C-alpha cells in the first residue's frame, strides 16, 4: 500500500492528484503537463515568433519537468530499488498447495 501511494505521488507530479469531488472542479496545484500545455498554447498562438511571455512559460515548463524527472529518478533509484529487491527475494509460488481426497473403503 505504501508503494502504491508513493507511485501515485510521482504520477501526481505530472498529471495532478485525483480529485474525487463531483461536478466541474479545478485543482489549484499546477502540474507538469499543465505547464507544458500552457507554454505550447502560447507559443503556437504567436504568428510573429515568441515573446518574453512564451520564453518565461517555456522556461517554467522546463524547470517543472526537470524537478519531476529528478523526483522520478530518485524514486526509482531509492524506493523502487529497495522494493524490487525485497520482492525478488521472496519465494512465492503462484499456486496454492492442493490436498488429495479419497473415500475410505
mmCIF file of C-alpha atoms in Angstrom, residues 6-96:
data_model
loop_
_atom_site.group_PDB
_atom_site.id
_atom_site.type_symbol
_atom_site.label_atom_id
_atom_site.label_comp_id
_atom_site.label_asym_id
_atom_site.label_seq_id
_atom_site.Cartn_x
_atom_site.Cartn_y
_atom_site.Cartn_z
ATOM 1 C CA UNK A 6 4.436 6.657 -3.436
ATOM 2 C CA UNK A 7 3.880 5.763 -7.098
ATOM 3 C CA UNK A 8 0.675 7.840 -7.089
ATOM 4 C CA UNK A 9 2.584 10.818 -5.699
ATOM 5 C CA UNK A 10 5.145 10.564 -8.522
ATOM 6 C CA UNK A 11 2.377 10.343 -11.136
ATOM 7 C CA UNK A 12 0.629 13.324 -9.483
ATOM 8 C CA UNK A 13 3.677 15.463 -10.257
ATOM 9 C CA UNK A 14 2.939 15.003 -13.951
ATOM 10 C CA UNK A 15 -0.854 14.672 -14.107
ATOM 11 C CA UNK A 16 -2.085 16.130 -10.822
ATOM 12 C CA UNK A 17 -3.841 14.475 -7.911
ATOM 13 C CA UNK A 18 -7.103 12.623 -8.368
ATOM 14 C CA UNK A 19 -9.979 14.886 -7.402
ATOM 15 C CA UNK A 20 -12.968 12.906 -6.139
ATOM 16 C CA UNK A 21 -15.321 15.883 -5.958
ATOM 17 C CA UNK A 22 -18.312 15.835 -8.259
ATOM 18 C CA UNK A 23 -19.040 18.410 -10.900
ATOM 19 C CA UNK A 24 -16.694 20.740 -12.686
ATOM 20 C CA UNK A 25 -13.703 21.263 -10.419
ATOM 21 C CA UNK A 26 -10.302 22.825 -10.813
ATOM 22 C CA UNK A 27 -7.249 21.789 -8.875
ATOM 23 C CA UNK A 28 -5.260 24.861 -7.763
ATOM 24 C CA UNK A 29 -1.977 22.922 -7.920
ATOM 25 C CA UNK A 30 -0.105 23.326 -11.191
ATOM 26 C CA UNK A 31 1.324 20.099 -12.568
ATOM 27 C CA UNK A 32 3.963 19.481 -15.237
ATOM 28 C CA UNK A 33 1.516 18.712 -18.050
ATOM 29 C CA UNK A 34 -0.391 21.929 -17.399
ATOM 30 C CA UNK A 35 2.827 23.942 -17.615
ATOM 31 C CA UNK A 36 3.796 22.263 -20.870
ATOM 32 C CA UNK A 37 0.294 22.736 -22.286
ATOM 33 C CA UNK A 38 0.155 26.437 -21.478
ATOM 34 C CA UNK A 39 3.618 27.001 -22.944
ATOM 35 C CA UNK A 40 2.627 25.103 -26.100
ATOM 36 C CA UNK A 41 -0.622 27.029 -26.428
ATOM 37 C CA UNK A 42 1.022 30.424 -26.080
ATOM 38 C CA UNK A 43 3.953 29.555 -28.350
ATOM 39 C CA UNK A 44 1.616 28.164 -31.008
ATOM 40 C CA UNK A 45 -0.644 31.206 -30.970
ATOM 41 C CA UNK A 46 2.034 33.773 -31.809
ATOM 42 C CA UNK A 47 2.200 34.449 -35.541
ATOM 43 C CA UNK A 48 5.402 36.520 -35.361
ATOM 44 C CA UNK A 49 7.616 34.420 -33.098
ATOM 45 C CA UNK A 50 7.981 34.067 -29.370
ATOM 46 C CA UNK A 51 7.913 36.936 -26.915
ATOM 47 C CA UNK A 52 9.167 37.167 -23.353
ATOM 48 C CA UNK A 53 5.885 35.616 -22.128
ATOM 49 C CA UNK A 54 6.410 32.447 -24.152
ATOM 50 C CA UNK A 55 10.084 32.309 -23.184
ATOM 51 C CA UNK A 56 9.113 32.534 -19.499
ATOM 52 C CA UNK A 57 6.408 29.864 -19.862
ATOM 53 C CA UNK A 58 8.791 27.524 -21.675
ATOM 54 C CA UNK A 59 11.418 28.128 -19.004
ATOM 55 C CA UNK A 60 8.883 27.370 -16.246
ATOM 56 C CA UNK A 61 7.751 24.200 -18.030
ATOM 57 C CA UNK A 62 11.350 23.095 -18.457
ATOM 58 C CA UNK A 63 12.138 23.748 -14.770
ATOM 59 C CA UNK A 64 8.996 21.870 -13.669
ATOM 60 C CA UNK A 65 9.861 18.944 -15.901
ATOM 61 C CA UNK A 66 13.404 18.838 -14.513
ATOM 62 C CA UNK A 67 12.046 18.746 -10.947
ATOM 63 C CA UNK A 68 9.625 15.976 -11.887
ATOM 64 C CA UNK A 69 12.303 13.921 -13.609
ATOM 65 C CA UNK A 70 14.636 14.353 -10.631
ATOM 66 C CA UNK A 71 11.877 13.148 -8.285
ATOM 67 C CA UNK A 72 11.080 10.223 -10.598
ATOM 68 C CA UNK A 73 14.724 9.191 -10.871
ATOM 69 C CA UNK A 74 15.146 9.466 -7.085
ATOM 70 C CA UNK A 75 12.098 7.232 -6.606
ATOM 71 C CA UNK A 76 13.447 4.578 -8.973
ATOM 72 C CA UNK A 77 16.953 4.628 -7.530
ATOM 73 C CA UNK A 78 15.881 4.574 -3.865
ATOM 74 C CA UNK A 79 12.390 3.332 -3.036
ATOM 75 C CA UNK A 80 11.750 1.210 -6.108
ATOM 76 C CA UNK A 81 15.156 -0.478 -5.991
ATOM 77 C CA UNK A 82 14.633 -1.497 -2.358
ATOM 78 C CA UNK A 83 11.075 -2.678 -3.054
ATOM 79 C CA UNK A 84 12.137 -4.642 -6.122
ATOM 80 C CA UNK A 85 14.954 -6.417 -4.260
ATOM 81 C CA UNK A 86 12.565 -7.303 -1.440
ATOM 82 C CA UNK A 87 10.009 -8.707 -3.895
ATOM 83 C CA UNK A 88 12.616 -10.665 -5.849
ATOM 84 C CA UNK A 89 13.930 -12.173 -2.607
ATOM 85 C CA UNK A 90 10.517 -13.667 -1.788
ATOM 86 C CA UNK A 91 9.955 -17.261 -2.729
ATOM 87 C CA UNK A 92 6.324 -17.021 -3.773
ATOM 88 C CA UNK A 93 4.507 -19.607 -5.821
ATOM 89 C CA UNK A 94 1.548 -18.700 -7.971
ATOM 90 C CA UNK A 95 -0.133 -21.938 -6.922
ATOM 91 C CA UNK A 96 -1.543 -22.991 -3.578
#
